């Protein structure tokens, strides 16, 4: 019988695998499922990290490119006793995995089903190249329930299908280390020291408890975006503008797109008044367009959309939402959270449909389902390549046993899933156009049938429906000039960064954006208003970006970062070589260092 080994990312994951796959025993760190001749051995996340000496970066002329990137143990902890304990643990797990790999005939990758999981496994495997030929399969488990694990184990993927995720992750990690740790951080510190500003930053960091100063390949462009936004707000000069509105006897306001002044043109209030003088006090209804729309339920959540939703409605930070979602995943009641997909496969739809009544009863959402067949907006097996959308698992929690935050996130995700089965929202939209020497229009929407919208948070008050207007009808109107001032751009919020800005530039992934933003706040580069979710740059960020700009560096440029992120994505798809990308990074480091003497 073939001897199989599953390498898990952590002990809790290994335990879940063992419980799902049969009766098991435990020897040391390993779980033994004798019936399957299967061993399951855990790591503890990244057992190995880059350990190259960075002293040359601070003592010798830059750029610093070591001949080889070295990996080894990097114990964590604030105290020496903590670091010693951590080192003992990771060495024990490392040696156990080496022993288990020697025992096995076939090795199955069972780390988290994502790029980082691939990185954890292959970084370890690279220490034991003699076992590479044993790596046969990938266990891709989006759910830690018994059914989810059993389904994944019976549908093992060939290991080569996901290997390029490691190549991408390794290229990203190497680039981030070369840019941030080995070159930009010592370079920026050196420049700031020459300006007499480094000591000032160190003092502020010590006072506030911040990390002194570090510069990252992804941190820098995000800081720059927040600084640019703040500069535009500070530099905004309000300009006067005027618009003409028409109000009828029912108080309904009809609008026109023409703007006098502002940022659009140099027209003035007198130009608006001239137009106003030619308008009649009697208007004719020239068009009434009525449409009925069946509005489908929103997409299922991916992590970014959930983070934005929780930020907008409950003031959760993105890191907080991810942490809670991961906790629910570990408790086996929610699917794998680090997903970019808003789709599920036929397999997930089948179990959701089978358990639909249980979910409804759990949340107190009683309705007669209208859609019991899979619809392409939500279910598309062919388009789910890695992870499916965030949904509840077959295992229902006892809501009272969840923490407040866990319950809120679980109910939010499950409610969004239930909407998929409910009737469409039926809307009646009416657009009325009048003419009193110039055309003005107004639109109104009436909800004819709530459908799934009954389960949605009502963030806005429903508008009053429009009166009945008929084509050809004459109405008495009042013509009004409304004055206004142009407004500065909206301040960037966490929700905006997650939903649009970082996605636009392709910076980070659903798995990393939360931690990047949280890190900028933690390290004292930006300030986050917890009530509004708005970001403001701090002086530490401004000084850092100013140095990079003076050096002519592209590392603070969001557009250039977007190019690099696209390249990394193509590496993950096997379409580009990592070596070419890394050489491009080295060349940009060289150019940045040259800027020091220009």
PDB file of N, CA and C in Angstrom, residues 444-520:
ATOM      1  N   UNK A 444     -37.826  59.097 -10.846  1.00  0.00           N
ATOM      2  CA  UNK A 444     -38.275  58.552  -9.565  1.00  0.00           C
ATOM      3  C   UNK A 444     -38.387  57.047  -9.649  1.00  0.00           C
ATOM      4  N   UNK A 445     -38.065  56.384  -8.559  1.00  0.00           N
ATOM      5  CA  UNK A 445     -38.133  54.927  -8.523  1.00  0.00           C
ATOM      6  C   UNK A 445     -39.021  54.486  -7.370  1.00  0.00           C
ATOM      7  N   UNK A 446     -39.890  53.547  -7.676  1.00  0.00           N
ATOM      8  CA  UNK A 446     -40.776  52.978  -6.667  1.00  0.00           C
ATOM      9  C   UNK A 446     -40.511  51.482  -6.582  1.00  0.00           C
ATOM     10  N   UNK A 447     -40.389  50.973  -5.352  1.00  0.00           N
ATOM     11  CA  UNK A 447     -40.205  49.533  -5.168  1.00  0.00           C
ATOM     12  C   UNK A 447     -41.578  48.869  -5.216  1.00  0.00           C
ATOM     13  N   UNK A 448     -41.767  48.043  -6.246  1.00  0.00           N
ATOM     14  CA  UNK A 448     -43.040  47.330  -6.377  1.00  0.00           C
ATOM     15  C   UNK A 448     -43.036  46.054  -5.541  1.00  0.00           C
ATOM     16  N   UNK A 449     -41.867  45.419  -5.471  1.00  0.00           N
ATOM     17  CA  UNK A 449     -41.744  44.186  -4.696  1.00  0.00           C
ATOM     18  C   UNK A 449     -40.327  44.129  -4.117  1.00  0.00           C
ATOM     19  N   UNK A 450     -40.231  43.972  -2.802  1.00  0.00           N
ATOM     20  CA  UNK A 450     -38.926  44.010  -2.145  1.00  0.00           C
ATOM     21  C   UNK A 450     -38.031  42.840  -2.539  1.00  0.00           C
ATOM     22  N   UNK A 451     -38.581  41.632  -2.565  1.00  0.00           N
ATOM     23  CA  UNK A 451     -37.758  40.462  -2.888  1.00  0.00           C
ATOM     24  C   UNK A 451     -36.573  40.358  -1.941  1.00  0.00           C
ATOM     25  N   UNK A 452     -35.378  40.090  -2.495  1.00  0.00           N
ATOM     26  CA  UNK A 452     -34.162  39.940  -1.684  1.00  0.00           C
ATOM     27  C   UNK A 452     -33.830  41.195  -0.882  1.00  0.00           C
ATOM     28  N   UNK A 453     -34.336  42.344  -1.343  1.00  0.00           N
ATOM     29  CA  UNK A 453     -34.012  43.615  -0.695  1.00  0.00           C
ATOM     30  C   UNK A 453     -34.543  43.684   0.732  1.00  0.00           C
ATOM     31  N   UNK A 454     -35.512  42.819   1.060  1.00  0.00           N
ATOM     32  CA  UNK A 454     -36.020  42.728   2.430  1.00  0.00           C
ATOM     33  C   UNK A 454     -34.915  42.387   3.412  1.00  0.00           C
ATOM     34  N   UNK A 455     -33.889  41.661   2.924  1.00  0.00           N
ATOM     35  CA  UNK A 455     -32.805  41.219   3.808  1.00  0.00           C
ATOM     36  C   UNK A 455     -31.629  42.184   3.812  1.00  0.00           C
ATOM     37  N   UNK A 456     -31.684  43.236   2.991  1.00  0.00           N
ATOM     38  CA  UNK A 456     -30.557  44.173   2.879  1.00  0.00           C
ATOM     39  C   UNK A 456     -30.652  45.263   3.943  1.00  0.00           C
ATOM     40  N   UNK A 457     -29.488  45.792   4.312  1.00  0.00           N
ATOM     41  CA  UNK A 457     -29.472  46.943   5.209  1.00  0.00           C
ATOM     42  C   UNK A 457     -29.997  48.152   4.453  1.00  0.00           C
ATOM     43  N   UNK A 458     -30.942  48.865   5.038  1.00  0.00           N
ATOM     44  CA  UNK A 458     -31.510  50.040   4.387  1.00  0.00           C
ATOM     45  C   UNK A 458     -30.705  51.267   4.814  1.00  0.00           C
ATOM     46  N   UNK A 459     -29.799  51.689   3.932  1.00  0.00           N
ATOM     47  CA  UNK A 459     -28.919  52.807   4.291  1.00  0.00           C
ATOM     48  C   UNK A 459     -29.506  54.163   3.925  1.00  0.00           C
ATOM     49  N   UNK A 460     -30.475  54.181   3.018  1.00  0.00           N
ATOM     50  CA  UNK A 460     -31.062  55.454   2.601  1.00  0.00           C
ATOM     51  C   UNK A 460     -32.582  55.393   2.713  1.00  0.00           C
ATOM     52  N   UNK A 461     -33.158  56.555   3.019  1.00  0.00           N
ATOM     53  CA  UNK A 461     -34.607  56.646   3.110  1.00  0.00           C
ATOM     54  C   UNK A 461     -35.191  56.586   1.705  1.00  0.00           C
ATOM     55  N   UNK A 462     -36.245  55.822   1.546  1.00  0.00           N
ATOM     56  CA  UNK A 462     -36.875  55.720   0.223  1.00  0.00           C
ATOM     57  C   UNK A 462     -37.516  57.045  -0.147  1.00  0.00           C
ATOM     58  N   UNK A 463     -37.291  57.489  -1.381  1.00  0.00           N
ATOM     59  CA  UNK A 463     -37.846  58.756  -1.841  1.00  0.00           C
ATOM     60  C   UNK A 463     -39.343  58.626  -2.088  1.00  0.00           C
ATOM     61  N   UNK A 464     -40.010  59.761  -1.981  1.00  0.00           N
ATOM     62  CA  UNK A 464     -41.439  59.796  -2.290  1.00  0.00           C
ATOM     63  C   UNK A 464     -41.640  59.536  -3.782  1.00  0.00           C
ATOM     64  N   UNK A 465     -42.665  58.754  -4.151  1.00  0.00           N
ATOM     65  CA  UNK A 465     -42.904  58.512  -5.575  1.00  0.00           C
ATOM     66  C   UNK A 465     -43.332  59.790  -6.286  1.00  0.00           C
ATOM     67  N   UNK A 466     -43.055  59.843  -7.592  1.00  0.00           N
ATOM     68  CA  UNK A 466     -43.453  61.012  -8.384  1.00  0.00           C
ATOM     69  C   UNK A 466     -44.970  61.034  -8.569  1.00  0.00           C
ATOM     70  N   UNK A 467     -45.543  62.230  -8.660  1.00  0.00           N
ATOM     71  CA  UNK A 467     -46.964  62.318  -9.030  1.00  0.00           C
ATOM     72  C   UNK A 467     -47.154  61.761 -10.443  1.00  0.00           C
ATOM     73  N   UNK A 468     -48.382  61.536 -10.825  1.00  0.00           N
ATOM     74  CA  UNK A 468     -48.658  61.057 -12.179  1.00  0.00           C
ATOM     75  C   UNK A 468     -48.603  62.232 -13.158  1.00  0.00           C
ATOM     76  N   UNK A 469     -47.713  62.112 -14.132  1.00  0.00           N
ATOM     77  CA  UNK A 469     -47.621  63.116 -15.191  1.00  0.00           C
ATOM     78  C   UNK A 469     -48.034  62.458 -16.500  1.00  0.00           C
ATOM     79  N   UNK A 470     -48.665  63.264 -17.362  1.00  0.00           N
ATOM     80  CA  UNK A 470     -49.058  62.747 -18.676  1.00  0.00           C
ATOM     81  C   UNK A 470     -48.412  63.591 -19.768  1.00  0.00           C
ATOM     82  N   UNK A 471     -48.026  62.923 -20.825  1.00  0.00           N
ATOM     83  CA  UNK A 471     -47.408  63.610 -21.954  1.00  0.00           C
ATOM     84  C   UNK A 471     -48.377  64.666 -22.505  1.00  0.00           C
ATOM     85  N   UNK A 472     -47.860  65.872 -22.729  1.00  0.00           N
ATOM     86  CA  UNK A 472     -48.695  66.972 -23.218  1.00  0.00           C
ATOM     87  C   UNK A 472     -49.266  67.831 -22.109  1.00  0.00           C
ATOM     88  N   UNK A 473     -49.185  67.380 -20.872  1.00  0.00           N
ATOM     89  CA  UNK A 473     -49.726  68.117 -19.738  1.00  0.00           C
ATOM     90  C   UNK A 473     -48.967  69.430 -19.540  1.00  0.00           C
ATOM     91  N   UNK A 474     -49.710  70.489 -19.195  1.00  0.00           N
ATOM     92  CA  UNK A 474     -49.103  71.785 -18.897  1.00  0.00           C
ATOM     93  C   UNK A 474     -49.063  71.967 -17.386  1.00  0.00           C
ATOM     94  N   UNK A 475     -47.903  72.392 -16.880  1.00  0.00           N
ATOM     95  CA  UNK A 475     -47.755  72.584 -15.436  1.00  0.00           C
ATOM     96  C   UNK A 475     -47.135  73.945 -15.163  1.00  0.00           C
ATOM     97  N   UNK A 476     -47.506  74.535 -14.033  1.00  0.00           N
ATOM     98  CA  UNK A 476     -46.939  75.813 -13.616  1.00  0.00           C
ATOM     99  C   UNK A 476     -45.651  75.549 -12.847  1.00  0.00           C
ATOM    100  N   UNK A 477     -44.624  76.305 -13.177  1.00  0.00           N
ATOM    101  CA  UNK A 477     -43.326  76.042 -12.554  1.00  0.00           C
ATOM    102  C   UNK A 477     -42.676  77.336 -12.062  1.00  0.00           C
ATOM    103  N   UNK A 478     -41.727  77.171 -11.145  1.00  0.00           N
ATOM    104  CA  UNK A 478     -40.893  78.273 -10.664  1.00  0.00           C
ATOM    105  C   UNK A 478     -39.461  77.976 -11.105  1.00  0.00           C
ATOM    106  N   UNK A 479     -38.839  78.947 -11.722  1.00  0.00           N
ATOM    107  CA  UNK A 479     -37.472  78.771 -12.214  1.00  0.00           C
ATOM    108  C   UNK A 479     -36.489  79.386 -11.223  1.00  0.00           C
ATOM    109  N   UNK A 480     -35.499  78.597 -10.828  1.00  0.00           N
ATOM    110  CA  UNK A 480     -34.614  79.006  -9.731  1.00  0.00           C
ATOM    111  C   UNK A 480     -33.151  78.839 -10.130  1.00  0.00           C
ATOM    112  N   UNK A 481     -32.340  79.813  -9.726  1.00  0.00           N
ATOM    113  CA  UNK A 481     -30.891  79.658  -9.872  1.00  0.00           C
ATOM    114  C   UNK A 481     -30.333  79.165  -8.538  1.00  0.00           C
ATOM    115  N   UNK A 482     -29.608  78.050  -8.569  1.00  0.00           N
ATOM    116  CA  UNK A 482     -28.986  77.488  -7.372  1.00  0.00           C
ATOM    117  C   UNK A 482     -27.486  77.724  -7.436  1.00  0.00           C
ATOM    118  N   UNK A 483     -26.934  78.334  -6.407  1.00  0.00           N
ATOM    119  CA  UNK A 483     -25.490  78.591  -6.352  1.00  0.00           C
ATOM    120  C   UNK A 483     -24.804  77.485  -5.559  1.00  0.00           C
ATOM    121  N   UNK A 484     -23.578  77.227  -5.923  1.00  0.00           N
ATOM    122  CA  UNK A 484     -22.805  76.225  -5.201  1.00  0.00           C
ATOM    123  C   UNK A 484     -21.324  76.474  -5.348  1.00  0.00           C
ATOM    124  N   UNK A 485     -20.532  75.696  -4.658  1.00  0.00           N
ATOM    125  CA  UNK A 485     -19.077  75.776  -4.756  1.00  0.00           C
ATOM    126  C   UNK A 485     -18.522  74.385  -5.031  1.00  0.00           C
ATOM    127  N   UNK A 486     -17.485  74.344  -5.866  1.00  0.00           N
ATOM    128  CA  UNK A 486     -16.853  73.049  -6.140  1.00  0.00           C
ATOM    129  C   UNK A 486     -16.251  72.502  -4.853  1.00  0.00           C
ATOM    130  N   UNK A 487     -16.276  71.194  -4.730  1.00  0.00           N
ATOM    131  CA  UNK A 487     -15.789  70.527  -3.524  1.00  0.00           C
ATOM    132  C   UNK A 487     -14.444  69.839  -3.789  1.00  0.00           C
ATOM    133  N   UNK A 488     -13.630  69.710  -2.769  1.00  0.00           N
ATOM    134  CA  UNK A 488     -12.372  68.974  -2.941  1.00  0.00           C
ATOM    135  C   UNK A 488     -12.660  67.494  -3.156  1.00  0.00           C
ATOM    136  N   UNK A 489     -11.700  66.735  -3.667  1.00  0.00           N
ATOM    137  CA  UNK A 489     -11.926  65.298  -3.813  1.00  0.00           C
ATOM    138  C   UNK A 489     -12.197  64.654  -2.459  1.00  0.00           C
ATOM    139  N   UNK A 490     -12.927  63.563  -2.465  1.00  0.00           N
ATOM    140  CA  UNK A 490     -13.213  62.859  -1.215  1.00  0.00           C
ATOM    141  C   UNK A 490     -11.919  62.311  -0.623  1.00  0.00           C
ATOM    142  N   UNK A 491     -11.823  62.358   0.684  1.00  0.00           N
ATOM    143  CA  UNK A 491     -10.642  61.786   1.332  1.00  0.00           C
ATOM    144  C   UNK A 491     -10.711  60.265   1.214  1.00  0.00           C
ATOM    145  N   UNK A 492      -9.576  59.652   0.929  1.00  0.00           N
ATOM    146  CA  UNK A 492      -9.527  58.206   0.765  1.00  0.00           C
ATOM    147  C   UNK A 492      -9.900  57.510   2.076  1.00  0.00           C
ATOM    148  N   UNK A 493     -10.795  56.545   1.953  1.00  0.00           N
ATOM    149  CA  UNK A 493     -11.188  55.737   3.105  1.00  0.00           C
ATOM    150  C   UNK A 493     -10.692  54.313   2.911  1.00  0.00           C
ATOM    151  N   UNK A 494     -10.762  53.558   3.971  1.00  0.00           N
ATOM    152  CA  UNK A 494     -10.363  52.153   3.883  1.00  0.00           C
ATOM    153  C   UNK A 494     -11.232  51.418   2.871  1.00  0.00           C
ATOM    154  N   UNK A 495     -12.535  51.700   2.886  1.00  0.00           N
ATOM    155  CA  UNK A 495     -13.453  51.065   1.952  1.00  0.00           C
ATOM    156  C   UNK A 495     -13.084  51.398   0.508  1.00  0.00           C
ATOM    157  N   UNK A 496     -12.782  52.678   0.240  1.00  0.00           N
ATOM    158  CA  UNK A 496     -12.406  53.098  -1.116  1.00  0.00           C
ATOM    159  C   UNK A 496     -11.093  52.432  -1.550  1.00  0.00           C
ATOM    160  N   UNK A 497     -10.133  52.366  -0.641  1.00  0.00           N
ATOM    161  CA  UNK A 497      -8.849  51.748  -0.960  1.00  0.00           C
ATOM    162  C   UNK A 497      -9.043  50.283  -1.336  1.00  0.00           C
ATOM    163  N   UNK A 498      -9.876  49.596  -0.580  1.00  0.00           N
ATOM    164  CA  UNK A 498     -10.072  48.166  -0.810  1.00  0.00           C
ATOM    165  C   UNK A 498     -10.880  47.875  -2.071  1.00  0.00           C
ATOM    166  N   UNK A 499     -11.965  48.642  -2.257  1.00  0.00           N
ATOM    167  CA  UNK A 499     -12.885  48.339  -3.352  1.00  0.00           C
ATOM    168  C   UNK A 499     -12.416  48.844  -4.706  1.00  0.00           C
ATOM    169  N   UNK A 500     -11.749  50.004  -4.721  1.00  0.00           N
ATOM    170  CA  UNK A 500     -11.444  50.615  -6.018  1.00  0.00           C
ATOM    171  C   UNK A 500      -9.977  50.942  -6.232  1.00  0.00           C
ATOM    172  N   UNK A 501      -9.362  51.689  -5.301  1.00  0.00           N
ATOM    173  CA  UNK A 501      -8.032  52.249  -5.562  1.00  0.00           C
ATOM    174  C   UNK A 501      -6.976  51.160  -5.720  1.00  0.00           C
ATOM    175  N   UNK A 502      -6.844  50.282  -4.726  1.00  0.00           N
ATOM    176  CA  UNK A 502      -5.815  49.240  -4.801  1.00  0.00           C
ATOM    177  C   UNK A 502      -6.128  48.228  -5.902  1.00  0.00           C
ATOM    178  N   UNK A 503      -7.425  47.996  -6.135  1.00  0.00           N
ATOM    179  CA  UNK A 503      -7.823  47.081  -7.220  1.00  0.00           C
ATOM    180  C   UNK A 503      -7.469  47.689  -8.572  1.00  0.00           C
ATOM    181  N   UNK A 504      -7.695  48.999  -8.722  1.00  0.00           N
ATOM    182  CA  UNK A 504      -7.372  49.697  -9.973  1.00  0.00           C
ATOM    183  C   UNK A 504      -5.905  49.520 -10.343  1.00  0.00           C
ATOM    184  N   UNK A 505      -5.024  49.663  -9.350  1.00  0.00           N
ATOM    185  CA  UNK A 505      -3.593  49.543  -9.615  1.00  0.00           C
ATOM    186  C   UNK A 505      -3.075  48.114  -9.463  1.00  0.00           C
ATOM    187  N   UNK A 506      -3.971  47.197  -9.092  1.00  0.00           N
ATOM    188  CA  UNK A 506      -3.551  45.809  -8.927  1.00  0.00           C
ATOM    189  C   UNK A 506      -2.580  45.615  -7.793  1.00  0.00           C
ATOM    190  N   UNK A 507      -2.580  46.535  -6.824  1.00  0.00           N
ATOM    191  CA  UNK A 507      -1.626  46.457  -5.724  1.00  0.00           C
ATOM    192  C   UNK A 507      -2.137  45.494  -4.666  1.00  0.00           C
ATOM    193  N   UNK A 508      -1.347  44.471  -4.381  1.00  0.00           N
ATOM    194  CA  UNK A 508      -1.728  43.488  -3.379  1.00  0.00           C
ATOM    195  C   UNK A 508      -2.833  42.569  -3.875  1.00  0.00           C
ATOM    196  N   UNK A 509      -3.311  41.725  -2.982  1.00  0.00           N
ATOM    197  CA  UNK A 509      -4.407  40.798  -3.276  1.00  0.00           C
ATOM    198  C   UNK A 509      -5.382  40.845  -2.112  1.00  0.00           C
ATOM    199  N   UNK A 510      -6.476  40.099  -2.241  1.00  0.00           N
ATOM    200  CA  UNK A 510      -7.409  40.012  -1.120  1.00  0.00           C
ATOM    201  C   UNK A 510      -6.709  39.524   0.141  1.00  0.00           C
ATOM    202  N   UNK A 511      -5.680  38.711  -0.056  1.00  0.00           N
ATOM    203  CA  UNK A 511      -4.980  38.129   1.091  1.00  0.00           C
ATOM    204  C   UNK A 511      -4.033  39.107   1.766  1.00  0.00           C
ATOM    205  N   UNK A 512      -3.576  40.147   1.053  1.00  0.00           N
ATOM    206  CA  UNK A 512      -2.509  40.992   1.592  1.00  0.00           C
ATOM    207  C   UNK A 512      -2.902  42.447   1.839  1.00  0.00           C
ATOM    208  N   UNK A 513      -3.953  42.937   1.169  1.00  0.00           N
ATOM    209  CA  UNK A 513      -4.259  44.372   1.261  1.00  0.00           C
ATOM    210  C   UNK A 513      -4.542  44.822   2.687  1.00  0.00           C
ATOM    211  N   UNK A 514      -5.265  44.004   3.430  1.00  0.00           N
ATOM    212  CA  UNK A 514      -5.613  44.379   4.803  1.00  0.00           C
ATOM    213  C   UNK A 514      -4.368  44.565   5.650  1.00  0.00           C
ATOM    214  N   UNK A 515      -3.425  43.623   5.547  1.00  0.00           N
ATOM    215  CA  UNK A 515      -2.231  43.695   6.384  1.00  0.00           C
ATOM    216  C   UNK A 515      -1.326  44.855   5.965  1.00  0.00           C
ATOM    217  N   UNK A 516      -1.286  45.172   4.654  1.00  0.00           N
ATOM    218  CA  UNK A 516      -0.470  46.300   4.183  1.00  0.00           C
ATOM    219  C   UNK A 516      -1.005  47.609   4.770  1.00  0.00           C
ATOM    220  N   UNK A 517      -2.325  47.821   4.661  1.00  0.00           N
ATOM    221  CA  UNK A 517      -2.932  49.045   5.191  1.00  0.00           C
ATOM    222  C   UNK A 517      -2.766  49.132   6.704  1.00  0.00           C
ATOM    223  N   UNK A 518      -2.975  48.011   7.386  1.00  0.00           N
ATOM    224  CA  UNK A 518      -2.825  48.000   8.844  1.00  0.00           C
ATOM    225  C   UNK A 518      -1.381  48.296   9.238  1.00  0.00           C
ATOM    226  N   UNK A 519      -0.432  47.785   8.448  1.00  0.00           N
ATOM    227  CA  UNK A 519       0.987  48.017   8.729  1.00  0.00           C
ATOM    228  C   UNK A 519       1.376  49.477   8.608  1.00  0.00           C
ATOM    229  N   UNK A 520       0.803  50.171   7.629  1.00  0.00           N
ATOM    230  CA  UNK A 520       1.105  51.596   7.461  1.00  0.00           C
ATOM    231  C   UNK A 520       0.623  52.409   8.661  1.00  0.00           C
TER     232      UNK A 520
END
